[in-house]
Amino acid sequence: MSNEDDEIILSELNDDDLVLQMMDDLYDGLKEEIAEAVGILLERGWQPYDVLTKALVAGMTVVGNDFRDGILFVPEVLMAAGAMKGGMAILKPLLIETDAPKMGKMVIGTVKGDIHDIGKNLVAMMMEGAGFEVVDLGINNAVDSYLEAAEREGADIIGMSALLTTTMPYMKVVIDTLKEQGKRDDYLVLIGGAPLNEEFGKAIGADAYCRDAAVAVQTAKDMIARKHNLRG
Ligand code: B1M
């Protein structure tokens, strides 16, 4: 059989098969195919958030499992991450309602020693979509980076992301430094990342642990509203 006979026409697949194909393509780091499939689902009336979570994030979970199990290695995972970012770039403008009322300002970054940024980017994107101003500090942020940015930007929220068990303790360093400088009450501190949980959030003194981007948005909205009510 020739390659041509094997070629999959994405637009001819039904939604379920297309999502499965996207998970395969993400696994194989096929950026163009991911971009095409994202476009097809949107044309079929899918909500951008569903494309993001049901296809891209779900696909990345499979990549993560095989990375953990030693089936995939860093170069392959980087390719998958590149394909995921390509899909996210298409969805970003659709997730951002330009006329949403401004809710508050957040600085967000991945902590020192950690270069994972897909989840952090997703949170930033969804927060912008919900009407927050977001200043993205990127990866590998030391305590000064968070504190200087939060002060400079007049932020309401400091968001921190960590994907490694070895880097998550650094979040406590940032919170402890805020306390030492008498600035802890100036900001809401929201944290997230795959290895974290609620208990860890409480133990280090964060205002909230956010399981995913949607929870981050809801938590930020609720907490900002409560803060404004308290100020009366
Ligand atoms: Co890394 N990696 N990685 N990696 N990597 C993990 C995290 C790992 C769990 C894989 C595994 O073993 N299964 C494992 C950590 C194990 C551990 O600590 N217990 C791991 C490892 C070991 C490593 C290296 C050490 C590998 C090595 O070099 N030997 C190395 C470390 C580099 C470093 O940071 N110093 C490394 C490198 C990499 C790549 C560079 C190849 C690449 C990153 C590319 C990039 O980000 N640009 C990579 C990737 C892609 C992953 C996995 C496969 C996927 C992460 C991801 O993007 N998920 C990951 C496996 C996994 O998590 N299952 C893995 C999709 C994303 C949408 O989810 O980031 O969880 P997530 O974000 C969610 C929520 O957590 C939450 O909302 C997001 C959206 O819903 N959230 C927040 C996240 N941040 C938030 C902040 C908030 C709120 C919510 O603030 C308010």
CSV table of C-alpha atoms and ligand atoms in Angstrom, one decimal, residues 57 60 63-64 67-68 74 77-78 81 84-85 108 113-120 122-123 159-161 163-165 190-194 210-213 216, ligand 1:
chain,number,residue,atom,x,y,z
A,57,VAL,CA,-4.9,18.8,27.8
A,60,MET,CA,-0.8,16.0,27.1
A,63,VAL,CA,2.3,12.2,26.9
A,64,GLY,CA,2.9,12.7,30.6
A,67,PHE,CA,7.2,10.3,29.9
A,68,ARG,CA,6.9,9.0,33.5
A,74,VAL,CA,12.7,14.9,26.7
A,77,VAL,CA,8.0,15.6,25.0
A,78,LEU,CA,9.4,19.0,23.7
A,81,ALA,CA,4.8,20.7,24.0
A,84,MET,CA,0.3,21.9,22.2
A,85,LYS,CA,1.5,25.5,22.2
A,108,ILE,CA,2.2,34.8,37.3
A,113,GLY,CA,14.4,25.8,38.9
A,114,ASP,CA,11.4,24.9,36.9
A,115,ILE,CA,11.0,25.4,33.2
A,116,HIS,CA,7.5,23.9,32.7
A,117,ASP,CA,5.3,26.6,31.3
A,118,ILE,CA,2.3,25.1,29.5
A,119,GLY,CA,0.0,25.0,32.5
A,120,LYS,CA,1.1,28.5,33.6
A,122,LEU,CA,-3.0,28.2,30.1
A,123,VAL,CA,-3.9,29.8,33.4
A,159,GLY,CA,0.3,33.3,40.8
A,160,MET,CA,2.9,30.6,41.1
A,161,SER,CA,3.2,27.4,39.1
A,163,LEU,CA,5.5,21.0,38.1
A,164,LEU,CA,8.3,19.3,40.0
A,165,THR,CA,8.3,17.9,43.5
A,190,LEU,CA,-2.7,31.4,44.2
A,191,ILE,CA,-0.7,28.4,43.4
A,192,GLY,CA,-1.0,25.4,41.0
A,193,GLY,CA,0.8,22.6,39.3
A,194,ALA,CA,0.4,18.9,38.9
A,210,CYS,CA,-6.0,25.8,42.1
A,211,ARG,CA,-6.4,22.4,40.5
A,212,ASP,CA,-6.7,23.7,37.0
A,213,ALA,CA,-7.1,26.9,35.0
A,216,ALA,CA,-7.9,29.4,39.2
B,1,B1M,CO1,8.6,17.5,32.7
B,1,B1M,N1,8.1,16.5,34.2
B,1,B1M,N2,10.5,17.4,33.2
B,1,B1M,N3,9.0,18.3,31.0
B,1,B1M,N4,6.8,17.2,32.2
B,1,B1M,C1,6.7,16.3,34.5
B,1,B1M,C2,6.1,17.4,35.4
B,1,B1M,C3,6.6,14.9,35.2
B,1,B1M,C4,5.4,14.7,36.1
B,1,B1M,C5,6.7,13.8,34.1
B,1,B1M,C6,6.6,12.4,34.7
B,1,B1M,O1,7.5,11.9,35.2
B,1,B1M,N5,5.4,11.9,34.6
B,1,B1M,C7,8.0,14.9,36.0
B,1,B1M,C8,8.0,15.4,37.4
B,1,B1M,C9,8.1,14.4,38.4
B,1,B1M,C10,8.1,15.0,39.8
B,1,B1M,O2,8.7,16.0,40.1
B,1,B1M,N6,7.4,14.2,40.7
B,1,B1M,C11,8.9,15.7,35.0
B,1,B1M,C12,10.3,15.7,35.0
B,1,B1M,C13,10.9,14.7,35.9
B,1,B1M,C14,11.0,16.6,34.2
B,1,B1M,C15,12.5,16.7,34.1
B,1,B1M,C16,13.3,16.6,35.4
B,1,B1M,C17,13.0,15.6,33.1
B,1,B1M,C18,14.5,15.5,32.9
B,1,B1M,O3,15.1,16.4,32.5
B,1,B1M,N7,15.0,14.3,33.3
B,1,B1M,C19,12.7,18.0,33.4
B,1,B1M,C20,12.8,19.2,34.4
B,1,B1M,C21,13.1,20.5,33.8
B,1,B1M,C22,13.0,21.7,34.7
B,1,B1M,O4,11.9,22.2,34.9
B,1,B1M,N8,14.1,22.0,35.4
B,1,B1M,C23,11.5,18.1,32.6
B,1,B1M,C24,11.4,18.7,31.3
B,1,B1M,C25,10.2,18.8,30.6
B,1,B1M,C26,10.1,19.3,29.2
B,1,B1M,C27,11.1,20.6,28.9
B,1,B1M,C28,10.5,18.3,28.2
B,1,B1M,C29,8.6,19.6,29.0
B,1,B1M,C30,8.2,21.1,29.4
B,1,B1M,C31,7.9,21.9,28.2
B,1,B1M,C32,7.2,23.2,28.6
B,1,B1M,O5,6.5,23.3,29.6
B,1,B1M,N9,7.5,24.2,27.8
B,1,B1M,C33,8.0,18.7,30.1
B,1,B1M,C34,6.6,18.3,30.1
B,1,B1M,C35,5.8,18.8,28.9
B,1,B1M,C36,6.1,17.5,31.1
B,1,B1M,C37,4.7,16.9,31.2
B,1,B1M,C38,4.7,15.7,30.3
B,1,B1M,C39,3.5,17.7,30.9
B,1,B1M,C40,3.3,19.0,31.7
B,1,B1M,C41,2.3,19.8,31.0
B,1,B1M,O6,2.5,20.7,30.2
B,1,B1M,N10,1.0,19.4,31.3
B,1,B1M,C42,4.6,16.5,32.8
B,1,B1M,C43,3.8,15.3,33.1
B,1,B1M,C44,2.5,15.7,33.7
B,1,B1M,O7,2.3,16.7,34.3
B,1,B1M,N11,1.6,14.8,33.7
B,1,B1M,C45,6.1,16.5,33.1
B,1,B1M,C46,-0.2,20.0,30.7
B,1,B1M,C47,-0.6,21.2,31.5
B,1,B1M,C48,-1.9,21.8,30.9
B,1,B1M,O8,-0.9,20.8,32.8
B,1,B1M,O9,1.1,21.9,33.8
B,1,B1M,O10,-0.4,20.4,35.2
B,1,B1M,P1,-0.2,21.4,34.1
B,1,B1M,O11,-1.1,22.7,34.5
B,1,B1M,C49,-2.5,22.6,34.9
B,1,B1M,C50,-2.7,22.5,36.4
B,1,B1M,O12,-1.6,21.9,37.1
B,1,B1M,C51,-2.9,23.9,36.8
B,1,B1M,O13,-3.6,24.4,35.7
B,1,B1M,C52,-3.1,23.9,34.5
B,1,B1M,C53,-4.1,23.9,33.5
B,1,B1M,O14,-5.3,23.3,33.8
B,1,B1M,N12,-1.8,24.9,37.1
B,1,B1M,C54,-2.0,26.0,37.7
B,1,B1M,C55,-0.5,24.8,36.7
B,1,B1M,N13,0.1,25.9,37.1
B,1,B1M,C56,-0.8,26.7,37.7
B,1,B1M,C57,-0.6,27.9,38.3
B,1,B1M,C58,-1.7,28.5,39.0
B,1,B1M,C59,-2.9,27.8,39.0
B,1,B1M,C60,-3.1,26.6,38.4
B,1,B1M,O15,-1.5,29.7,39.5
B,1,B1M,C61,-2.5,30.4,40.1
